[in-house]
Amino acid sequence: MSQKFTRNDIEMLSQQTVYQGFFRLDEYRFKHRLFAGGWSEVITREVFERGHAVVVLPYDPLEDKVVLIEQIRIPIVAVTDKPWLMELVAGMIDKDETSEQVARRELQEEAGLDAVKLNYISNYFSSPGGTSERFDFFWAQVDTRKASGIHGLSDEGEDIKVHVISRAEAYQAVCDGKINNASTVIGLQWLQLNYTKLRAAE
């Protein structure tokens, strides 16, 4: 599959920060080449700049179980009566940190676990229509017998509960719509496609 255009087919007219708080909002004015030929009119877009992140799928191939974490997500309180979500481990990449360092740190902070093995899978953009955020996706081999309790950093207001469930149950929750956040859906679907290979390697 080939794609016709690159960033060289964009004429960037201006970029300015219109809000700076915990996150940042930038305004872009640009033109781009059109598939039918020629150039677009001037387009203005606001982009939510929150940095990049890591998501980790903690999976025990010996037990065929996954570790999910549960925590409140206040941005969705207006659209659901269940703003506590079942998720994979995730965290923001700070300056001068590698993705692998973040993956190991967040696995310990959010689930109290150390990775037996940590494997990079891919990266993807979380919502490219509105934010530059990119996730680096890892799966971590863990010992689910060591997974339990409540975790998180109190100084960051985190209150995170650990759940250990079978891979089959986790995937069924995706199919039933009970797990409905993008990174967790992506991770569990990837696991469903690859778990036989991961288990055979042990």
Backbone as ProteinMPNN parsed JSONL, in Angstrom:
{"seq_chain_A": "MSQKFTRNDIEMLSQQTVYQGFFRLDEYRFKHRLFAGGWSEVITREVFERGHAVVVLPYDPLEDKVVLIEQIRIPIVAVTDKPWLMELVAGMIDKDETSEQVARRELQEEAGLDAVKLNYISNYFSSPGGTSERFDFFWAQVDTRKASGIHGLSDEGEDIKVHVISRAEAYQAVCDGKINNASTVIGLQWLQLNYTKLRAAE", "coords_chain_A": {"N_chain_A": [[0.855, -1.195, 0.0], [0.735, 2.076, -0.999], [1.176, 5.551, -0.295], [0.259, 8.736, -1.441], [0.945, 11.369, -0.586], [3.158, 13.428, 1.463], [4.555, 15.134, 4.36], [5.694, 17.207, 3.019], [3.84, 18.088, 1.27], [2.269, 19.91, 2.462], [1.558, 23.256, 3.155], [2.538, 25.181, 5.64], [1.149, 27.84, 7.233], [0.891, 29.262, 9.638], [1.504, 28.778, 13.147], [0.422, 28.727, 16.419], [0.359, 28.917, 19.999], [-2.58, 28.762, 21.76], [-3.61, 28.185, 24.191], [-2.216, 27.378, 27.333], [-1.852, 25.163, 29.793], [-2.128, 22.533, 32.08], [-2.252, 20.855, 29.93], [-1.791, 21.642, 26.401], [-3.022, 23.828, 23.855], [-2.823, 24.242, 20.467], [-3.01, 26.344, 17.589], [-3.303, 25.809, 14.175], [-2.718, 27.057, 10.9], [-3.081, 26.306, 7.571], [-2.398, 25.014, 4.215], [-3.041, 22.366, 1.881], [-2.039, 19.904, -0.566], [-4.355, 18.559, -2.952], [-6.147, 15.516, -3.636], [-7.321, 15.49, -6.157], [-5.776, 17.263, -7.481], [-4.053, 20.446, -7.448], [-4.452, 22.942, -4.797], [-5.731, 23.134, -1.437], [-8.107, 25.411, 0.139], [-7.277, 27.885, 2.685], [-6.97, 26.372, 5.805], [-8.023, 26.167, 9.166], [-7.139, 24.745, 12.198], [-7.529, 23.554, 15.538], [-5.321, 21.984, 17.763], [-5.012, 19.557, 20.205], [-2.496, 19.304, 22.421], [-0.991, 16.946, 24.199], [1.223, 15.499, 24.625], [3.038, 12.354, 24.289], [2.395, 8.814, 24.784], [2.504, 5.656, 26.575], [1.212, 2.379, 26.346], [0.466, -0.596, 28.06], [0.024, -4.032, 27.873], [-0.553, -6.274, 30.261], [0.076, -9.599, 30.461], [-0.262, -13.011, 31.263], [1.023, -15.73, 29.964], [1.21, -18.357, 30.839], [-0.861, -18.791, 32.639], [-2.897, -17.879, 31.103], [-4.138, -15.378, 31.486], [-5.104, -11.944, 31.998], [-4.115, -8.715, 33.243], [-6.064, -6.126, 34.303], [-6.721, -2.678, 34.962], [-8.66, -0.528, 37.065], [-10.083, 2.66, 37.11], [-11.185, 6.045, 37.827], [-12.445, 8.168, 35.242], [-12.813, 11.258, 34.614], [-13.373, 12.954, 32.324], [-15.379, 11.619, 30.872], [-17.712, 11.693, 32.282], [-20.032, 13.035, 31.639], [-21.224, 11.576, 29.645], [-21.665, 8.957, 30.301], [-22.913, 6.618, 32.724], [-21.109, 5.201, 34.074], [-18.283, 6.081, 34.886], [-15.929, 4.904, 35.781], [-13.404, 3.07, 34.44], [-12.354, -0.017, 32.94], [-9.128, -0.782, 32.162], [-6.026, -0.999, 30.26], [-2.658, -0.835, 31.513], [-1.137, 2.364, 31.472], [0.666, 5.377, 30.556], [2.077, 8.709, 30.519], [4.818, 9.821, 28.499], [7.613, 11.182, 29.807], [9.974, 13.908, 29.497], [13.169, 12.99, 28.311], [12.824, 10.301, 28.894], [12.658, 6.883, 27.888], [10.356, 4.908, 25.925], [10.253, 2.263, 26.841], [11.23, 2.506, 29.454], [9.169, 4.003, 30.597], [7.046, 2.195, 30.308], [7.814, 0.106, 32.055], [7.922, 1.523, 34.479], [5.249, 2.466, 34.792], [3.867, 0.049, 34.895], [4.667, -0.914, 37.359], [3.828, 1.199, 39.076], [1.037, 1.375, 38.628], [0.025, -1.219, 38.742], [1.572, -2.707, 40.434], [3.456, -4.529, 39.51], [6.234, -6.31, 38.053], [7.766, -6.684, 34.897], [8.34, -9.808, 33.438], [9.149, -10.261, 30.848], [9.369, -7.722, 28.365], [7.793, -6.542, 25.579], [7.88, -4.762, 22.62], [5.259, -3.786, 20.48], [3.822, -2.092, 18.559], [3.028, 1.238, 17.288], [0.487, 3.771, 17.579], [-1.875, 6.353, 16.656], [-3.94, 8.114, 18.854], [-6.241, 9.761, 18.509], [-6.28, 11.173, 15.812], [-7.612, 13.238, 14.528], [-7.805, 15.338, 16.249], [-5.724, 15.481, 18.117], [-2.177, 15.23, 18.668], [-1.267, 13.046, 19.98], [0.496, 10.015, 20.434], [0.542, 6.543, 20.94], [2.814, 4.195, 22.222], [2.824, 0.799, 22.038], [3.061, -1.97, 24.139], [3.44, -5.434, 25.092], [3.521, -7.047, 28.179], [5.006, -9.733, 29.76], [3.805, -11.172, 32.62], [3.522, -12.308, 36.058], [0.606, -13.325, 37.1], [-0.189, -14.19, 39.575], [0.907, -12.535, 41.374], [-0.49, -10.229, 41.255], [-2.572, -7.872, 42.616], [-4.678, -5.807, 44.716], [-4.737, -2.229, 45.509], [-3.528, 0.531, 43.787], [-1.349, 3.196, 42.506], [-0.327, 6.679, 42.403], [-0.561, 8.688, 45.149], [-0.07, 11.428, 45.301], [-0.708, 12.242, 42.795], [-3.356, 11.924, 42.692], [-4.293, 9.379, 42.135], [-6.231, 6.434, 42.161], [-6.316, 3.274, 41.947], [-7.543, 0.188, 41.041], [-6.667, -3.224, 40.863], [-7.414, -5.866, 38.626], [-7.571, -9.296, 37.92], [-8.223, -11.311, 35.266], [-9.473, -13.903, 33.109], [-8.124, -14.34, 29.801], [-10.083, -14.967, 27.893], [-12.438, -14.052, 29.131], [-11.872, -11.325, 29.277], [-11.739, -10.643, 26.553], [-14.349, -11.232, 25.812], [-15.673, -9.242, 27.192], [-14.93, -7.046, 25.674], [-16.261, -7.679, 23.275], [-18.873, -7.519, 24.19], [-19.147, -4.876, 24.682], [-18.548, -3.885, 27.166], [-15.981, -3.231, 27.862], [-14.728, -0.373, 26.637], [-12.849, 1.548, 25.912], [-10.406, 2.933, 23.757], [-7.574, 2.148, 23.662], [-7.501, -0.126, 25.259], [-9.322, -1.844, 24.015], [-7.986, -2.17, 21.545], [-5.605, -3.41, 22.438], [-6.546, -5.824, 23.625], [-7.821, -7.022, 21.474], [-5.61, -7.433, 19.828], [-4.279, -9.28, 21.439], [-6.068, -11.434, 21.349], [-5.728, -12.259, 18.748], [-3.146, -13.199, 18.83], [-2.527, -14.822, 21.022], [-2.167, -17.629, 21.032], [0.296, -18.026, 19.848], [1.921, -16.68, 21.69], [1.589, -18.251, 23.964], [2.577, -20.685, 23.09], [5.235, -20.164, 22.946], [6.183, -20.412, 25.475]], "CA_chain_A": [[0.0, 0.0, 0.0], [1.519, 3.306, -1.082], [0.434, 6.783, -0.068], [0.728, 9.737, -2.407], [1.411, 12.618, -0.017], [3.998, 13.485, 2.663], [4.452, 16.447, 4.996], [6.133, 18.217, 2.053], [2.664, 18.522, 0.519], [1.543, 20.848, 3.319], [2.13, 24.595, 3.312], [2.18, 25.656, 6.969], [1.1, 29.306, 7.209], [1.171, 29.754, 10.982], [1.244, 27.892, 14.283], [0.544, 29.476, 17.661], [-0.252, 28.332, 21.185], [-3.707, 29.588, 22.191], [-3.847, 27.891, 25.612], [-1.17, 26.606, 27.977], [-2.123, 24.789, 31.176], [-1.557, 21.196, 32.238], [-2.087, 20.505, 28.529], [-1.609, 22.799, 25.531], [-3.838, 23.882, 22.647], [-2.175, 24.995, 19.402], [-3.805, 26.634, 16.391], [-2.571, 25.68, 12.913], [-3.311, 27.537, 9.651], [-2.304, 25.612, 6.545], [-2.993, 24.551, 2.961], [-2.445, 21.085, 1.488], [-2.349, 19.426, -1.913], [-5.6, 17.796, -3.055], [-6.071, 14.29, -4.438], [-7.724, 15.798, -7.535], [-4.852, 18.246, -8.026], [-4.175, 21.789, -6.893], [-4.29, 23.153, -3.363], [-6.921, 23.46, -0.654], [-8.182, 26.745, 0.727], [-6.64, 27.952, 3.999], [-7.706, 25.627, 6.823], [-7.621, 26.431, 10.546], [-7.454, 23.634, 13.108], [-6.945, 23.55, 16.873], [-4.768, 20.667, 18.075], [-4.785, 19.305, 21.623], [-1.146, 18.778, 22.582], [-0.842, 16.374, 25.533], [2.404, 14.652, 24.645], [2.874, 10.98, 23.82], [2.141, 7.905, 25.894], [2.778, 4.219, 26.461], [0.179, 1.488, 26.865], [1.056, -1.903, 28.336], [-0.878, -5.162, 28.082], [0.053, -7.27, 31.15], [-0.508, -10.905, 30.135], [0.421, -14.196, 31.793], [0.727, -16.804, 29.014], [1.116, -19.645, 31.528], [-2.209, -18.869, 33.214], [-3.82, -17.334, 30.106], [-4.892, -14.329, 32.173], [-4.636, -10.569, 31.826], [-4.302, -7.781, 34.345], [-6.689, -4.855, 33.944], [-6.836, -1.741, 36.08], [-9.914, 0.226, 37.088], [-9.941, 3.981, 37.714], [-12.154, 7.039, 37.365], [-12.072, 9.002, 34.094], [-13.795, 12.337, 34.726], [-13.84, 13.538, 31.063], [-16.531, 10.936, 30.271], [-18.818, 11.656, 33.241], [-21.246, 13.592, 31.036], [-21.77, 10.716, 28.597], [-21.868, 7.595, 30.777], [-23.165, 6.511, 34.168], [-20.023, 4.381, 34.622], [-17.005, 6.716, 34.525], [-14.783, 4.081, 36.164], [-13.142, 2.227, 33.278], [-11.393, -1.122, 32.961], [-8.138, -0.354, 31.189], [-4.657, -1.467, 30.336], [-1.707, 0.085, 32.135], [-0.695, 3.389, 30.518], [1.229, 6.572, 31.164], [2.696, 9.691, 29.645], [6.273, 9.783, 28.357], [8.242, 12.426, 30.236], [11.188, 14.287, 28.783], [14.371, 12.192, 28.573], [12.472, 8.912, 29.19], [12.325, 6.021, 26.756], [9.06, 4.238, 26.051], [10.405, 1.067, 27.672], [11.323, 2.945, 30.844], [7.818, 4.387, 31.024], [6.248, 0.971, 30.412], [8.187, -0.59, 33.29], [7.527, 2.362, 35.614], [3.798, 2.476, 34.941], [3.444, -1.288, 35.299], [4.892, -0.99, 38.793], [3.014, 2.198, 39.774], [-0.405, 1.178, 38.487], [-0.395, -2.604, 38.999], [2.466, -3.351, 41.391], [4.048, -5.682, 38.841], [7.439, -6.21, 37.24], [7.668, -7.488, 33.682], [9.301, -10.878, 33.185], [9.616, -9.834, 29.528], [8.643, -6.581, 27.841], [7.89, -6.67, 24.13], [7.272, -3.688, 21.843], [4.402, -4.3, 19.407], [3.575, -1.114, 17.503], [2.526, 2.517, 17.799], [-0.708, 4.245, 16.883], [-2.374, 7.66, 17.078], [-5.167, 7.879, 19.615], [-7.363, 10.484, 17.905], [-5.497, 12.096, 14.979], [-8.381, 14.397, 14.071], [-7.779, 16.441, 17.201], [-4.551, 15.516, 18.976], [-0.974, 14.603, 18.115], [-0.861, 11.967, 20.884], [0.826, 8.705, 19.887], [0.783, 5.498, 21.921], [3.698, 3.061, 21.977], [2.108, -0.349, 22.606], [3.879, -3.1, 24.582], [2.838, -6.446, 25.955], [4.439, -7.436, 29.239], [4.755, -11.013, 30.407], [3.768, -10.979, 34.07], [3.027, -13.392, 36.896], [-0.655, -12.799, 37.618], [-0.354, -14.571, 40.982], [1.423, -11.422, 42.18], [-1.284, -9.043, 40.931], [-3.731, -7.631, 43.476], [-4.623, -4.597, 45.518], [-5.033, -0.881, 45.035], [-2.24, 1.152, 43.483], [-1.381, 4.564, 42.007], [0.404, 7.685, 43.158], [-1.512, 9.527, 45.874], [0.165, 12.839, 45.0], [-1.327, 12.512, 41.493], [-4.786, 11.653, 42.826], [-4.627, 8.09, 41.523], [-6.873, 5.405, 42.987], [-6.358, 2.283, 40.874], [-7.789, -1.173, 41.506], [-6.176, -4.264, 39.958], [-8.277, -7.018, 38.363], [-6.989, -10.389, 37.147], [-9.302, -12.079, 34.647], [-9.005, -14.743, 32.009], [-8.092, -13.703, 28.485], [-11.377, -15.174, 27.238], [-13.407, -13.155, 29.754], [-11.535, -9.96, 28.876], [-12.129, -10.451, 25.164], [-15.812, -11.215, 25.765], [-16.093, -7.917, 27.65], [-14.794, -6.188, 24.503], [-17.345, -8.019, 22.35], [-20.139, -7.092, 24.795], [-19.131, -3.432, 24.859], [-18.286, -3.5, 28.557], [-14.704, -2.534, 27.744], [-15.016, 0.493, 25.49], [-11.85, 2.592, 25.661], [-9.727, 2.511, 22.536], [-6.304, 1.443, 23.829], [-7.762, -1.459, 25.824], [-9.931, -2.63, 22.935], [-6.92, -2.509, 20.597], [-4.7, -4.362, 23.061], [-7.175, -7.129, 23.827], [-8.017, -7.628, 20.155], [-4.292, -7.935, 19.419], [-4.008, -10.495, 22.213], [-6.914, -12.519, 20.843], [-5.14, -12.727, 17.489], [-1.766, -13.668, 18.986], [-2.266, -15.522, 22.28], [-1.686, -19.001, 20.839], [1.74, -17.91, 19.594], [2.589, -16.302, 22.94], [1.559, -19.401, 24.874], [3.432, -21.738, 22.535], [6.64, -19.786, 23.161], [6.573, -20.679, 26.875]], "C_chain_A": [[0.889, 1.242, 0.0], [0.608, 4.503, -0.862], [1.085, 7.898, -0.867], [1.443, 10.903, -1.744], [2.315, 12.417, 1.195], [3.818, 14.867, 3.293], [4.933, 17.566, 4.07], [4.986, 18.745, 1.201], [1.738, 19.384, 1.374], [2.287, 22.174, 3.323], [1.65, 25.149, 4.65], [2.275, 27.178, 6.997], [1.387, 29.897, 8.582], [0.851, 28.672, 11.997], [1.435, 28.71, 15.55], [-0.163, 28.75, 18.795], [-1.336, 29.269, 21.681], [-4.117, 29.294, 23.623], [-2.702, 27.047, 26.13], [-1.535, 26.404, 29.44], [-1.427, 23.478, 31.426], [-1.322, 20.58, 30.866], [-1.995, 21.79, 27.714], [-2.542, 22.693, 24.322], [-3.154, 24.795, 21.64], [-3.139, 25.206, 18.245], [-2.9, 26.588, 15.166], [-3.398, 26.3, 11.789], [-2.452, 26.991, 8.521], [-3.117, 25.398, 5.277], [-2.34, 23.217, 2.638], [-2.855, 20.723, 0.062], [-3.595, 18.542, -1.873], [-5.401, 16.554, -3.918], [-6.401, 14.56, -5.908], [-6.787, 16.793, -8.213], [-5.089, 19.619, -7.436], [-4.035, 21.8, -5.382], [-5.627, 23.466, -2.702], [-6.964, 24.946, -0.35], [-7.44, 26.72, 2.062], [-7.549, 27.281, 5.028], [-7.147, 25.99, 8.196], [-8.067, 25.269, 11.424], [-6.788, 23.875, 14.458], [-6.524, 22.124, 17.2], [-4.455, 20.589, 19.564], [-3.439, 18.616, 21.77], [-0.971, 18.261, 24.016], [0.395, 15.493, 25.648], [2.079, 13.254, 24.141], [2.851, 10.026, 25.017], [2.534, 6.477, 25.548], [1.562, 3.473, 26.995], [0.766, 0.088, 26.956], [-0.042, -2.929, 28.591], [-0.182, -6.182, 28.984], [-0.656, -8.621, 30.96], [0.375, -12.009, 30.691], [0.106, -15.37, 30.866], [0.624, -18.177, 29.674], [-0.278, -19.861, 32.103], [-3.294, -18.456, 32.223], [-4.753, -16.3, 30.738], [-4.269, -12.972, 31.893], [-4.88, -9.777, 33.104], [-4.904, -6.503, 33.778], [-6.742, -3.972, 35.181], [-8.121, -0.947, 35.936], [-9.676, 1.556, 37.776], [-10.954, 4.938, 37.122], [-11.581, 7.836, 36.208], [-13.108, 10.129, 33.987], [-14.203, 12.952, 33.39], [-15.088, 12.868, 30.481], [-17.767, 10.958, 31.169], [-20.129, 12.169, 32.637], [-21.91, 12.647, 30.05], [-21.954, 9.262, 29.038], [-22.158, 7.612, 32.264], [-22.111, 5.639, 34.847], [-18.676, 4.974, 34.226], [-15.779, 6.049, 35.146], [-14.572, 3.057, 35.056], [-12.162, 1.111, 33.603], [-10.414, -0.888, 31.82], [-6.87, -1.188, 31.269], [-3.819, -0.43, 31.078], [-1.248, 1.096, 31.08], [-0.118, 4.571, 31.267], [1.911, 7.452, 30.145], [4.215, 9.529, 29.643], [6.833, 11.143, 28.747], [9.505, 12.685, 29.432], [12.356, 13.426, 29.251], [14.062, 10.769, 29.042], [12.277, 8.148, 27.885], [10.964, 5.393, 26.997], [9.16, 3.013, 26.962], [10.52, 1.438, 29.145], [9.954, 3.315, 31.397], [6.948, 3.146, 31.231], [6.544, 0.242, 31.723], [7.755, 0.207, 34.529], [6.025, 2.309, 35.856], [3.254, 1.111, 35.366], [3.593, -1.45, 36.811], [3.968, -0.042, 39.554], [1.532, 1.856, 39.761], [-0.868, -0.231, 38.84], [0.49, -3.33, 39.996], [3.208, -4.541, 40.828], [5.361, -5.326, 38.149], [7.283, -7.133, 36.039], [8.747, -8.558, 33.655], [9.967, -10.624, 31.839], [8.762, -8.661, 29.103], [8.875, -6.526, 26.343], [7.157, -5.519, 23.435], [6.482, -4.284, 20.681], [4.272, -3.294, 18.26], [3.303, 0.245, 18.135], [1.324, 2.942, 16.98], [-1.128, 5.592, 17.456], [-3.749, 7.479, 17.704], [-6.391, 8.543, 19.01], [-6.806, 11.568, 16.993], [-6.286, 13.26, 14.382], [-8.267, 15.582, 15.009], [-6.553, 16.54, 18.076], [-3.378, 14.803, 18.309], [-0.574, 13.36, 18.898], [-0.651, 10.634, 20.159], [1.092, 7.75, 21.042], [1.828, 4.512, 21.403], [3.125, 1.875, 22.746], [3.07, -1.491, 22.887], [2.979, -4.19, 25.162], [3.916, -6.897, 26.928], [4.047, -8.81, 29.759], [4.865, -10.807, 31.909], [3.318, -12.264, 34.751], [1.767, -12.887, 37.582], [-0.913, -13.211, 39.067], [0.116, -13.457, 41.909], [0.6, -10.147, 42.011], [-2.503, -8.931, 41.838], [-3.614, -6.25, 44.085], [-5.003, -3.318, 44.806], [-3.714, -0.141, 44.914], [-2.445, 2.579, 42.989], [-0.627, 5.499, 42.925], [-0.586, 8.635, 43.823], [-1.323, 11.002, 45.559], [-0.342, 13.227, 43.613], [-2.815, 12.19, 41.501], [-5.217, 10.327, 42.236], [-5.193, 7.116, 42.558], [-7.21, 4.263, 42.039], [-6.502, 0.879, 41.46], [-7.367, -2.183, 40.435], [-7.194, -5.397, 39.846], [-7.493, -8.036, 37.547], [-8.137, -11.221, 36.593], [-8.727, -12.905, 33.505], [-9.004, -13.948, 30.709], [-9.446, -13.803, 27.799], [-12.439, -14.231, 27.803], [-13.157, -11.707, 29.349], [-11.978, -9.689, 27.439], [-13.654, -10.419, 25.02], [-16.35, -9.861, 26.221], [-15.945, -6.875, 26.542], [-15.964, -6.424, 23.549], [-18.698, -7.525, 22.861], [-20.215, -5.59, 25.001], [-18.898, -2.971, 26.283], [-16.924, -2.821, 28.68], [-14.778, -1.708, 26.476], [-14.069, 1.674, 25.362], [-10.848, 2.057, 24.646], [-8.466, 1.689, 22.784], [-6.509, 0.043, 24.38], [-8.403, -2.37, 24.795], [-8.856, -3.09, 21.954], [-6.013, -3.586, 21.18], [-5.29, -5.745, 23.199], [-7.498, -7.802, 22.498], [-6.696, -8.172, 19.619], [-3.986, -9.239, 20.142], [-4.824, -11.67, 21.683], [-6.361, -13.102, 19.541], [-3.804, -13.447, 17.695], [-1.513, -14.565, 20.195], [-1.743, -16.945, 22.076], [-0.173, -19.015, 20.589], [2.5, -17.579, 20.877], [2.648, -17.474, 23.909], [2.486, -20.527, 24.4], [4.907, -21.445, 22.78], [7.122, -20.088, 24.573], [6.823, -22.153, 27.116]], "O_chain_A": [[1.701, 1.428, 0.906], [-0.576, 4.473, -1.199], [2.31, 7.986, -0.955], [2.445, 11.386, -2.272], [2.256, 11.388, 1.868], [3.021, 15.673, 2.813], [4.625, 18.736, 4.297], [5.143, 19.738, 0.49], [0.565, 19.564, 1.046], [3.508, 22.207, 3.478], [0.491, 25.541, 4.783], [3.354, 27.741, 6.807], [2.056, 30.925, 8.684], [0.044, 27.775, 11.749], [2.486, 29.32, 15.742], [-1.158, 28.057, 18.581], [-1.067, 30.431, 21.988], [-4.882, 30.053, 24.218], [-2.259, 26.113, 25.463], [-1.53, 27.349, 30.229], [-0.271, 23.302, 31.041], [-0.335, 19.878, 30.65], [-2.106, 22.889, 28.257], [-2.813, 21.597, 23.831], [-2.928, 25.974, 21.913], [-3.979, 24.353, 17.957], [-1.86, 27.246, 15.124], [-4.611, 26.106, 11.718], [-1.237, 27.186, 8.51], [-4.336, 25.571, 5.255], [-1.215, 22.956, 3.065], [-3.882, 21.178, -0.442], [-3.852, 17.861, -0.88], [-4.573, 16.553, -4.829], [-5.829, 13.934, -6.801], [-6.977, 17.13, -9.381], [-6.189, 19.926, -6.978], [-3.577, 20.838, -4.766], [-6.538, 23.998, -3.337], [-5.981, 25.658, -0.555], [-7.022, 25.657, 2.521], [-8.74, 27.581, 5.113], [-5.934, 26.106, 8.364], [-9.229, 24.864, 11.395], [-5.647, 24.333, 14.531], [-7.265, 21.174, 16.95], [-3.739, 21.427, 20.114], [-3.252, 17.491, 21.308], [-0.819, 19.054, 24.945], [0.588, 14.816, 26.658], [0.987, 13.001, 23.632], [3.243, 10.396, 26.124], [2.846, 6.145, 24.404], [0.956, 3.888, 27.983], [1.472, -0.363, 26.054], [-0.926, -2.716, 29.421], [0.705, -6.895, 28.514], [-1.841, -8.757, 31.264], [1.601, -11.948, 30.602], [-0.973, -15.953, 30.968], [0.002, -19.077, 29.11], [-0.812, -20.969, 32.062], [-4.481, -18.661, 32.48], [-5.97, -16.335, 30.557], [-3.08, -12.86, 31.594], [-5.73, -10.122, 33.925], [-4.331, -5.876, 32.888], [-6.8, -4.464, 36.308], [-8.609, -0.722, 34.829], [-9.138, 1.602, 38.882], [-11.514, 4.687, 36.055], [-10.39, 8.146, 36.182], [-14.148, 9.968, 33.348], [-15.324, 13.455, 33.308], [-15.789, 13.481, 29.676], [-18.767, 10.312, 30.855], [-21.211, 11.779, 33.077], [-23.05, 12.884, 29.649], [-22.357, 8.422, 28.233], [-21.711, 8.505, 32.984], [-22.201, 5.367, 36.044], [-17.998, 4.448, 33.343], [-14.679, 6.593, 35.041], [-15.467, 2.263, 34.765], [-11.263, 1.271, 34.428], [-10.81, -0.805, 30.657], [-6.666, -1.966, 32.201], [-4.236, 0.715, 31.245], [-1.0, 0.729, 29.931], [-0.373, 4.753, 32.458], [2.275, 7.009, 29.055], [4.815, 9.151, 30.649], [6.555, 12.144, 28.087], [10.034, 11.791, 28.771], [12.508, 13.166, 30.445], [14.958, 10.09, 29.544], [11.79, 8.701, 26.899], [10.477, 5.349, 28.127], [8.259, 2.755, 27.76], [9.962, 0.748, 29.998], [9.623, 2.977, 32.533], [6.206, 3.056, 32.209], [5.623, -0.188, 32.417], [7.279, -0.368, 35.508], [5.579, 2.128, 36.989], [2.282, 1.037, 36.118], [2.74, -2.053, 37.462], [3.385, -0.43, 40.566], [0.844, 2.028, 40.767], [-2.029, -0.425, 39.2], [0.189, -4.464, 40.37], [3.558, -5.464, 41.564], [5.567, -4.191, 37.718], [6.734, -8.228, 36.154], [9.929, -8.26, 33.827], [11.184, -10.752, 31.699], [7.578, -8.595, 29.43], [10.017, -6.471, 25.887], [5.958, -5.328, 23.639], [6.968, -5.174, 19.982], [4.581, -3.619, 17.114], [3.339, 0.392, 19.356], [1.161, 2.529, 15.833], [-0.787, 5.933, 18.588], [-4.609, 6.785, 17.162], [-7.471, 7.951, 18.997], [-6.846, 12.749, 17.339], [-5.7, 14.169, 13.795], [-8.589, 16.708, 14.63], [-6.341, 17.567, 18.721], [-3.561, 13.896, 17.497], [0.377, 12.68, 18.512], [-1.497, 10.188, 19.383], [1.779, 8.098, 22.003], [1.733, 4.048, 20.267], [2.962, 1.94, 23.964], [3.804, -1.932, 22.002], [1.89, -3.905, 25.661], [5.07, -7.102, 26.551], [2.902, -9.031, 30.153], [5.884, -10.331, 32.41], [2.803, -13.18, 34.111], [1.844, -12.112, 38.535], [-1.78, -12.631, 39.721], [-0.233, -13.436, 43.089], [0.952, -9.103, 42.559], [-3.37, -9.805, 41.825], [-2.573, -5.601, 43.982], [-5.507, -3.316, 43.683], [-2.883, -0.178, 45.821], [-3.553, 3.113, 43.039], [-0.326, 5.165, 44.071], [-1.359, 9.309, 43.142], [-2.293, 11.759, 45.546], [-0.4, 14.413, 43.287], [-3.462, 12.182, 40.454], [-6.381, 10.16, 41.872], [-4.688, 7.003, 43.675], [-8.262, 4.273, 41.399], [-5.684, 0.443, 42.271], [-7.673, -2.016, 39.255], [-7.764, -5.833, 40.846], [-6.821, -7.671, 36.583], [-8.933, -11.773, 37.353], [-7.635, -12.633, 33.006], [-9.781, -13.008, 30.539], [-9.909, -12.837, 27.192], [-13.243, -13.675, 27.055], [-14.098, -10.951, 29.107], [-12.529, -8.629, 27.146], [-14.187, -9.669, 24.203], [-17.361, -9.384, 25.704], [-16.732, -5.932, 26.466], [-16.584, -5.473, 23.073], [-19.567, -7.155, 22.072], [-21.242, -5.079, 25.449], [-19.037, -1.784, 26.578], [-16.743, -1.933, 29.514], [-14.878, -2.249, 25.375], [-14.428, 2.694, 24.774], [-10.488, 0.88, 24.672], [-8.3, 0.631, 22.176], [-5.78, -0.88, 24.017], [-8.06, -3.55, 24.713], [-8.817, -4.261, 21.575], [-5.686, -4.561, 20.502], [-4.617, -6.738, 22.924], [-7.454, -9.029, 22.403], [-6.663, -9.249, 19.023], [-3.494, -10.191, 19.536], [-4.311, -12.784, 21.583], [-6.512, -14.294, 19.271], [-3.377, -14.217, 16.836], [-0.387, -15.029, 20.38], [-0.945, -17.419, 22.884], [0.539, -19.903, 21.06], [3.578, -18.118, 21.128], [3.651, -17.663, 24.598], [3.097, -21.227, 25.208], [5.731, -22.358, 22.817], [8.32, -20.031, 24.848], [7.157, -22.548, 28.233]]}, "name": "protein", "num_of_chains": 1, "seq": "MSQKFTRNDIEMLSQQTVYQGFFRLDEYRFKHRLFAGGWSEVITREVFERGHAVVVLPYDPLEDKVVLIEQIRIPIVAVTDKPWLMELVAGMIDKDETSEQVARRELQEEAGLDAVKLNYISNYFSSPGGTSERFDFFWAQVDTRKASGIHGLSDEGEDIKVHVISRAEAYQAVCDGKINNASTVIGLQWLQLNYTKLRAAE"}
